[in-house]
PDB file of C-alpha atoms in Angstrom:
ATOM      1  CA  UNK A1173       0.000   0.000   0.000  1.00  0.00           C
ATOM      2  CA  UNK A1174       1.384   3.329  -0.997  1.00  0.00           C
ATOM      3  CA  UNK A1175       2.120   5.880   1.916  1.00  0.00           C
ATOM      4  CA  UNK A1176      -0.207   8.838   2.022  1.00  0.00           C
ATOM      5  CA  UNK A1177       1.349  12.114   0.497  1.00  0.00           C
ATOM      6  CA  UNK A1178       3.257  14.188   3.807  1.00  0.00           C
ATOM      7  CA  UNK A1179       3.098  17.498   2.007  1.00  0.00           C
ATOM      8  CA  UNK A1180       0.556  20.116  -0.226  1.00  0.00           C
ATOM      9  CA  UNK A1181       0.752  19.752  -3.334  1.00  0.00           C
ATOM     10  CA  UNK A1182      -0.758  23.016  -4.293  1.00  0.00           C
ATOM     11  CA  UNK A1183       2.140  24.478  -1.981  1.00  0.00           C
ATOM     12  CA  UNK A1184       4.938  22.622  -3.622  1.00  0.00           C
ATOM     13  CA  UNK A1185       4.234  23.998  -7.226  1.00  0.00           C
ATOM     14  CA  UNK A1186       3.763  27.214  -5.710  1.00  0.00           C
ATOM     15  CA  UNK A1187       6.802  27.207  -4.035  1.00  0.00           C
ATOM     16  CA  UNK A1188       8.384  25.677  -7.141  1.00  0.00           C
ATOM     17  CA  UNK A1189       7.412  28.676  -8.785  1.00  0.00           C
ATOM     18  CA  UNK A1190       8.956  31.112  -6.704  1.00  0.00           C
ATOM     19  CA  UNK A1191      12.504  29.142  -7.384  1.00  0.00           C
ATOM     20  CA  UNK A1192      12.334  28.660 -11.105  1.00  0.00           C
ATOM     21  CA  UNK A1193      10.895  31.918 -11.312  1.00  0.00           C
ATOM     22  CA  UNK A1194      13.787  33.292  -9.372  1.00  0.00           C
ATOM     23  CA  UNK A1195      16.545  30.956 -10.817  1.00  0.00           C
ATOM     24  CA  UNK A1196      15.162  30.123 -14.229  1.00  0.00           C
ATOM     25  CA  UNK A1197      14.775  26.445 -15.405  1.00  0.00           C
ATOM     26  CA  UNK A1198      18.059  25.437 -16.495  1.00  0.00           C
ATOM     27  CA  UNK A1199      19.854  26.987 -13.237  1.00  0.00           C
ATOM     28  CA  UNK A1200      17.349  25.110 -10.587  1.00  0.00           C
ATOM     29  CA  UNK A1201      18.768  20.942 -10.257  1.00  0.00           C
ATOM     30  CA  UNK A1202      16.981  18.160  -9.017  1.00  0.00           C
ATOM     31  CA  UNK A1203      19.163  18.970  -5.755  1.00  0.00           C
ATOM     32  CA  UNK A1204      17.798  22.072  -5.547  1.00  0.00           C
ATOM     33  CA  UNK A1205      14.539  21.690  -5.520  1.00  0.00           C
ATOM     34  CA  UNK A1206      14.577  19.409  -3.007  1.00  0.00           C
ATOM     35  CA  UNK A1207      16.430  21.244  -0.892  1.00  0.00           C
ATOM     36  CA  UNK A1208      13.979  24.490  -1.164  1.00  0.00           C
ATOM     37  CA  UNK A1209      10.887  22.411  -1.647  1.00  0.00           C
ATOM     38  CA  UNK A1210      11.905  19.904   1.491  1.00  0.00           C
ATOM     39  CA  UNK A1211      11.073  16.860  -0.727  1.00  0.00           C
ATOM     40  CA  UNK A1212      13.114  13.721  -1.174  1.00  0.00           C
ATOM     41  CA  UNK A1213      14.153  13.309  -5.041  1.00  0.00           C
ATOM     42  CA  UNK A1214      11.429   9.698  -5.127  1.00  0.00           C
ATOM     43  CA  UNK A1215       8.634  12.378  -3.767  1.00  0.00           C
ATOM     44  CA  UNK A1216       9.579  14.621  -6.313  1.00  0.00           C
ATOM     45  CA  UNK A1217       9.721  12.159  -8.985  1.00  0.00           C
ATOM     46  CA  UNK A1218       6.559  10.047  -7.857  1.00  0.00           C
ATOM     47  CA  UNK A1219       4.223  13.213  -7.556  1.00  0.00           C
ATOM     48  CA  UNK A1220       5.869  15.399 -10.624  1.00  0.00           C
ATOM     49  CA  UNK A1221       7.344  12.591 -12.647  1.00  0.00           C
ATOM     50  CA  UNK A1222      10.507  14.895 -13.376  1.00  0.00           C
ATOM     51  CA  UNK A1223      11.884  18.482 -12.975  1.00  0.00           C
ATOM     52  CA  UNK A1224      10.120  19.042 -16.304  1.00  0.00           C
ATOM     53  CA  UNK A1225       6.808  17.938 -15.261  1.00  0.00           C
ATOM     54  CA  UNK A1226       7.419  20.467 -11.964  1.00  0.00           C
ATOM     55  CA  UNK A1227       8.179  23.144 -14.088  1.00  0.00           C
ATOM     56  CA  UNK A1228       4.972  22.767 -16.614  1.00  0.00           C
ATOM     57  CA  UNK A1229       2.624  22.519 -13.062  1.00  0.00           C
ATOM     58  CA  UNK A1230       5.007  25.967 -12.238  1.00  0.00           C
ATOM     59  CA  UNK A1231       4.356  27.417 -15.409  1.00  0.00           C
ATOM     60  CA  UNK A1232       0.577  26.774 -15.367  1.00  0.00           C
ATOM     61  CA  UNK A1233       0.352  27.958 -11.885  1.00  0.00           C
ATOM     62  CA  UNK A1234       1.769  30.772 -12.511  1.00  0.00           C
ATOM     63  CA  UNK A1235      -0.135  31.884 -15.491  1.00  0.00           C
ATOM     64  CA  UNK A1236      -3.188  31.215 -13.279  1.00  0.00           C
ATOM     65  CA  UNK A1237      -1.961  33.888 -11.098  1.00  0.00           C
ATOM     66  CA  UNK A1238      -0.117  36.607 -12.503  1.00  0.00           C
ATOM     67  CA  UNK A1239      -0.995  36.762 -16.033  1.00  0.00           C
ATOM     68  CA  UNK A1240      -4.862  36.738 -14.957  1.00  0.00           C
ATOM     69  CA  UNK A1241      -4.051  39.503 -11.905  1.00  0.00           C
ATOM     70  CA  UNK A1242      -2.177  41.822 -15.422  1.00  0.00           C
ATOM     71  CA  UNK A1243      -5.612  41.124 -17.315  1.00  0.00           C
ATOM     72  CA  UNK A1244      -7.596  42.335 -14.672  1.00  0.00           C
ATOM     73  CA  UNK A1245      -4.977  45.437 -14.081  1.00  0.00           C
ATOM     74  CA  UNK A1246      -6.356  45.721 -17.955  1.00  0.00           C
ATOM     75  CA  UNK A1247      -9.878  45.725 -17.722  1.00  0.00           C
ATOM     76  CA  UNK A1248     -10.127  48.450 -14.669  1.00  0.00           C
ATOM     77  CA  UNK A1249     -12.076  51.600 -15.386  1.00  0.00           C
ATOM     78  CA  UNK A1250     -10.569  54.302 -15.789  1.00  0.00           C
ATOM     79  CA  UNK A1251      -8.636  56.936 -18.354  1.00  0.00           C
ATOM     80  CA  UNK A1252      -7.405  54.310 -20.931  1.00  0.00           C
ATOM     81  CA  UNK A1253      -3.591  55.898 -21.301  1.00  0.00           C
ATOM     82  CA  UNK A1254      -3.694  55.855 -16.992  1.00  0.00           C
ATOM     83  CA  UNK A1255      -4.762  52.374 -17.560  1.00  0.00           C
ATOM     84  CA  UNK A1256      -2.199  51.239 -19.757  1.00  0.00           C
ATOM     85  CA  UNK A1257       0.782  53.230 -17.691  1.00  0.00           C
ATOM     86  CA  UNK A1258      -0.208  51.692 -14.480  1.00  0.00           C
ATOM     87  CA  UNK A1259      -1.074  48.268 -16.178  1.00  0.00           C
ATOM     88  CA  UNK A1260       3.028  48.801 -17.292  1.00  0.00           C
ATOM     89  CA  UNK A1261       4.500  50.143 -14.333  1.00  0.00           C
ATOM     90  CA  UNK A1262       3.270  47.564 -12.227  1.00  0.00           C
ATOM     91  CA  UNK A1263       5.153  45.184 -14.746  1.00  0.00           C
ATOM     92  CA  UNK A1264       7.914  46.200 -13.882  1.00  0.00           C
ATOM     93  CA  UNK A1265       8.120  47.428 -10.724  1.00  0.00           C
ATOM     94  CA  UNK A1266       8.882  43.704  -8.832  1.00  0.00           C
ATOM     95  CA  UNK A1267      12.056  45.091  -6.692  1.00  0.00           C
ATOM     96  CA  UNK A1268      13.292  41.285  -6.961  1.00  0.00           C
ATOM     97  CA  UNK A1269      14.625  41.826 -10.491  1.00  0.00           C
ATOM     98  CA  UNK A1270      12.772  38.713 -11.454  1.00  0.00           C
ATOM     99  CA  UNK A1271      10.771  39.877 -14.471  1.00  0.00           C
ATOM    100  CA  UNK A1272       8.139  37.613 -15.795  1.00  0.00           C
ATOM    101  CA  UNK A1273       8.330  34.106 -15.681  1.00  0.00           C
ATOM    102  CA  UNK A1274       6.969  33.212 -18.801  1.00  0.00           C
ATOM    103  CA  UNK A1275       9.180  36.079 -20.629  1.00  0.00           C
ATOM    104  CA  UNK A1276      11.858  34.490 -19.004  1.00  0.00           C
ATOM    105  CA  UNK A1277      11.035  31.297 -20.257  1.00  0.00           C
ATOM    106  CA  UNK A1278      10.272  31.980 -23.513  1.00  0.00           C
ATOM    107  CA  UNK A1279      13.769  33.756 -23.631  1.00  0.00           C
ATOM    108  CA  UNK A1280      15.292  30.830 -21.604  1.00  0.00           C
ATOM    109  CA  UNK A1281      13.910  27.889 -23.833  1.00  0.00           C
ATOM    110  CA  UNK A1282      12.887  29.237 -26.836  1.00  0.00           C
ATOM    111  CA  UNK A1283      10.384  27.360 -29.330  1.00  0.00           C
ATOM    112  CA  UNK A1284      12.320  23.957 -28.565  1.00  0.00           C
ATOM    113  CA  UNK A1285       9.481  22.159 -26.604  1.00  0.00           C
ATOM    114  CA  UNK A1286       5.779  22.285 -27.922  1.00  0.00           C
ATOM    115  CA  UNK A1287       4.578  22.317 -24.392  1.00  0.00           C
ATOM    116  CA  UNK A1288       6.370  25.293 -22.847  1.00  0.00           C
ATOM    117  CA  UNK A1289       6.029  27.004 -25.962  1.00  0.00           C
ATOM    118  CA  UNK A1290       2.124  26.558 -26.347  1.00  0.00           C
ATOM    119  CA  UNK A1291       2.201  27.775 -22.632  1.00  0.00           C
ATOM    120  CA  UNK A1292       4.032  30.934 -22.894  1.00  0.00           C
ATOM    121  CA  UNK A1293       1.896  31.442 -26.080  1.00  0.00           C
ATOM    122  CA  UNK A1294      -1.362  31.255 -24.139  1.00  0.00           C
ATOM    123  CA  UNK A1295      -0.108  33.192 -22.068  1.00  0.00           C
ATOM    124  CA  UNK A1296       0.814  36.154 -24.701  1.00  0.00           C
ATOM    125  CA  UNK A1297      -2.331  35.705 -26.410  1.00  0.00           C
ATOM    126  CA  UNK A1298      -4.244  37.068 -22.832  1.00  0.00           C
ATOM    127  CA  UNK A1299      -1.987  39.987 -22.187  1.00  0.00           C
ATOM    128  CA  UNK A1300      -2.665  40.833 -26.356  1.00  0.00           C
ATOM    129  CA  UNK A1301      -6.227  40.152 -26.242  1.00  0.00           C
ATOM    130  CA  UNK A1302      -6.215  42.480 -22.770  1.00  0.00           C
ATOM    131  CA  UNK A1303      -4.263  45.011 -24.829  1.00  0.00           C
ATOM    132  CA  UNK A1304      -6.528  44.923 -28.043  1.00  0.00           C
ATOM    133  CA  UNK A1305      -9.378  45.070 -25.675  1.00  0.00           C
ATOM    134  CA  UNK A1306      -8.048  48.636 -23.697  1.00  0.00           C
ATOM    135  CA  UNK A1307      -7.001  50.052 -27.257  1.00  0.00           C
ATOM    136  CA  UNK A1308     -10.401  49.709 -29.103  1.00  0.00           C
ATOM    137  CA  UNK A1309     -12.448  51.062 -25.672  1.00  0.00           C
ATOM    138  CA  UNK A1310      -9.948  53.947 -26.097  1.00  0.00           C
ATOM    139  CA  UNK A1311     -11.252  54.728 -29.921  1.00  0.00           C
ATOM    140  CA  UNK A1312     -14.371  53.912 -28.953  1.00  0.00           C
ATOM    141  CA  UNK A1313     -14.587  56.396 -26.070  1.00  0.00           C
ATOM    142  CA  UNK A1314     -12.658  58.885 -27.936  1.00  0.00           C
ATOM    143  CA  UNK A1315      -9.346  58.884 -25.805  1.00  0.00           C
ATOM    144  CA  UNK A1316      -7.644  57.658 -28.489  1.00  0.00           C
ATOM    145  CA  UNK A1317      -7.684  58.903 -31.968  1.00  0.00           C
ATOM    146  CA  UNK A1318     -10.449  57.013 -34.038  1.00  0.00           C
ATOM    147  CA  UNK A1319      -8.274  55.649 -37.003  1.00  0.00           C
ATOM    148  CA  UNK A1320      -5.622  54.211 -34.846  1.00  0.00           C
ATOM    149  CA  UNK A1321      -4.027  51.142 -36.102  1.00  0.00           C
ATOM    150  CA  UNK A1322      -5.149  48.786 -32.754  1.00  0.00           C
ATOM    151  CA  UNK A1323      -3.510  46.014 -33.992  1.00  0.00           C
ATOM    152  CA  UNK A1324      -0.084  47.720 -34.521  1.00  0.00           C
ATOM    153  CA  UNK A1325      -0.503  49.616 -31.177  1.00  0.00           C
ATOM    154  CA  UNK A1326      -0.953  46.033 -29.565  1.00  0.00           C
ATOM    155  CA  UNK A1327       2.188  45.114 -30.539  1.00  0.00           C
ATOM    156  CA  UNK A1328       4.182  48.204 -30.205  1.00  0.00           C
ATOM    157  CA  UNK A1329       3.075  47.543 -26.388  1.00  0.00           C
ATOM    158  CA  UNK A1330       3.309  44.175 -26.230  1.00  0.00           C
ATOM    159  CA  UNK A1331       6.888  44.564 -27.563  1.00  0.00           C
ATOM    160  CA  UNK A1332       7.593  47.080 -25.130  1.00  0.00           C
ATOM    161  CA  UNK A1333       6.382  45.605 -22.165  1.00  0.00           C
ATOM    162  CA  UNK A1334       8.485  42.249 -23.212  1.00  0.00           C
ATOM    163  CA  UNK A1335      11.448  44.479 -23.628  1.00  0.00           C
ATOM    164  CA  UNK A1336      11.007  46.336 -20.344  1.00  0.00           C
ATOM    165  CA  UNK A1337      10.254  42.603 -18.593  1.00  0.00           C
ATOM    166  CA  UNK A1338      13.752  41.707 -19.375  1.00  0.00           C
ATOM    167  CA  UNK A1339      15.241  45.242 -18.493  1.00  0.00           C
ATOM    168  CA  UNK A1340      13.839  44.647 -15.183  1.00  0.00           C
ATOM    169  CA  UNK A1341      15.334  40.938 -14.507  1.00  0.00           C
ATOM    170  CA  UNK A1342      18.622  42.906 -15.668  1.00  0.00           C
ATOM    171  CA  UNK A1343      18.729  45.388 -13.063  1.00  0.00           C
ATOM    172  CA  UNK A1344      18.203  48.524 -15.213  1.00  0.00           C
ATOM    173  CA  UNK A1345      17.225  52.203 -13.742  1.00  0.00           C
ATOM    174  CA  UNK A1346      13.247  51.814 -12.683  1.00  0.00           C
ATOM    175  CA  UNK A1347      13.490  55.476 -13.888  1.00  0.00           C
ATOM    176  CA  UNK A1348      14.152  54.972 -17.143  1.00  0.00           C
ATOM    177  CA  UNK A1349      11.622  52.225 -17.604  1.00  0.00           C
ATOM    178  CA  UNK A1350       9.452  54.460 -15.814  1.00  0.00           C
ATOM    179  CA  UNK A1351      10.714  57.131 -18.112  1.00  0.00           C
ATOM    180  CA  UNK A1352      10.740  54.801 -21.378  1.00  0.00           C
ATOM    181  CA  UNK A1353       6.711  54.032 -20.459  1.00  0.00           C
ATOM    182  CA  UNK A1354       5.964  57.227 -20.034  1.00  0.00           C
ATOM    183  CA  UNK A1355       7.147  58.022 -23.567  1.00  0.00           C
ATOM    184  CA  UNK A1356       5.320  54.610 -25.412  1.00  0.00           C
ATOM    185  CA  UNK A1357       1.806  55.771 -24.069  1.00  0.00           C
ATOM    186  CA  UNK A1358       2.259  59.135 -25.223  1.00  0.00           C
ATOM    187  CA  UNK A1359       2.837  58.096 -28.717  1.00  0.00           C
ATOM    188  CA  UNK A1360      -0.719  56.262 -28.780  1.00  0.00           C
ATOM    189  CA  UNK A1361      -2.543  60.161 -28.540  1.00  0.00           C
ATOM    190  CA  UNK A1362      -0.053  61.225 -31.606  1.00  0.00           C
ATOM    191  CA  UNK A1363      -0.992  62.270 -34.893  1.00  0.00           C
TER     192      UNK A1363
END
């Protein structure tokens, strides 16, 4: 008879987060995990099958989270250009200097494995459907000029906020990112 599980599950992956998140996936061993995550390697292994099957659980957990808590930062009432700068700042304003986990992924591991890949995809797709969504309600409600080019605007943003993701896990200036976001959602009102 198998012995009963001796620790959350839930916990584990979210805690599992927090390390790959902070270390990346190639950087975080076996050892490592065990050793943060206080599980023997055959708990690890039984439960997760392998430090790939942790990370997956990680990666899904964490899109759960934070890439639905940045969709909601999207949808909040509100001046649509106050909407986006917030929505940006508070990309970038983790004082860890961890950026995102899925940009770090994606940067990490590339296109090489169809699951992370469709993952960090999904998870794109909701921050550019969130995007498309602010930009039309800003034509719509005049805040934004009427013949704006949405879909370009979505990925001028999405491009930036990619770019400033990674400037964050490097350690740049939050002043400059500050000052670099200030700049990208003043171009949306130009003519």
């Amino acid at each position: 008879m198998a012995r009963p599980r001796e620790f959350d599950e839930h916990d584990v992956v979210a805690r599992a987060t927090e390390l790959f998140w902070r270390r990346g996936y190639t950087a975080t061993s076996v050892r490592d995990l065990g050793t943060e995550l206080r599980l023997t390697q055959s708990s690890l292994y039984r439960t997760f099958h392998d430090k790939r099957g942790l990370f997956l659980r990680a990666l899904d957990h964490y899109r759960a989270t934070e890439t639905s808590q940045a969709e909601e930062l999207l949808e909040r009432p509100g001046p649509v250009r106050e909407v986006l700068r917030e929505w940006l700042i508070c990309m970038v304003g983790d004082e860890a200097g961890r950026g995102c986990l899925v940009v770090n992924t994606a940067t990490e591991l590339g296109a090489d494995d169809p699951d992370i890949r469709r993952r960090t995809e999904a998870a794109f797709d909701v921050t550019r459907k969130a995007l498309e969504a602010v930009l039309r309600r800003g034509c719509r409600d005049g805040e934004l000029p009427a013949d704006l080019d949405v879909d370009a605007a979505v990925d001028l943003l999405f491009t930036t906020v990619l770019g400033l993701r990674v400037r964050e896990r490097a350690g740049h200036d939050p002043e400059r990112l500050a000052a670099t976001i200030d700049f990208a959602v003043r171009t949306l009102a130009a003519r």
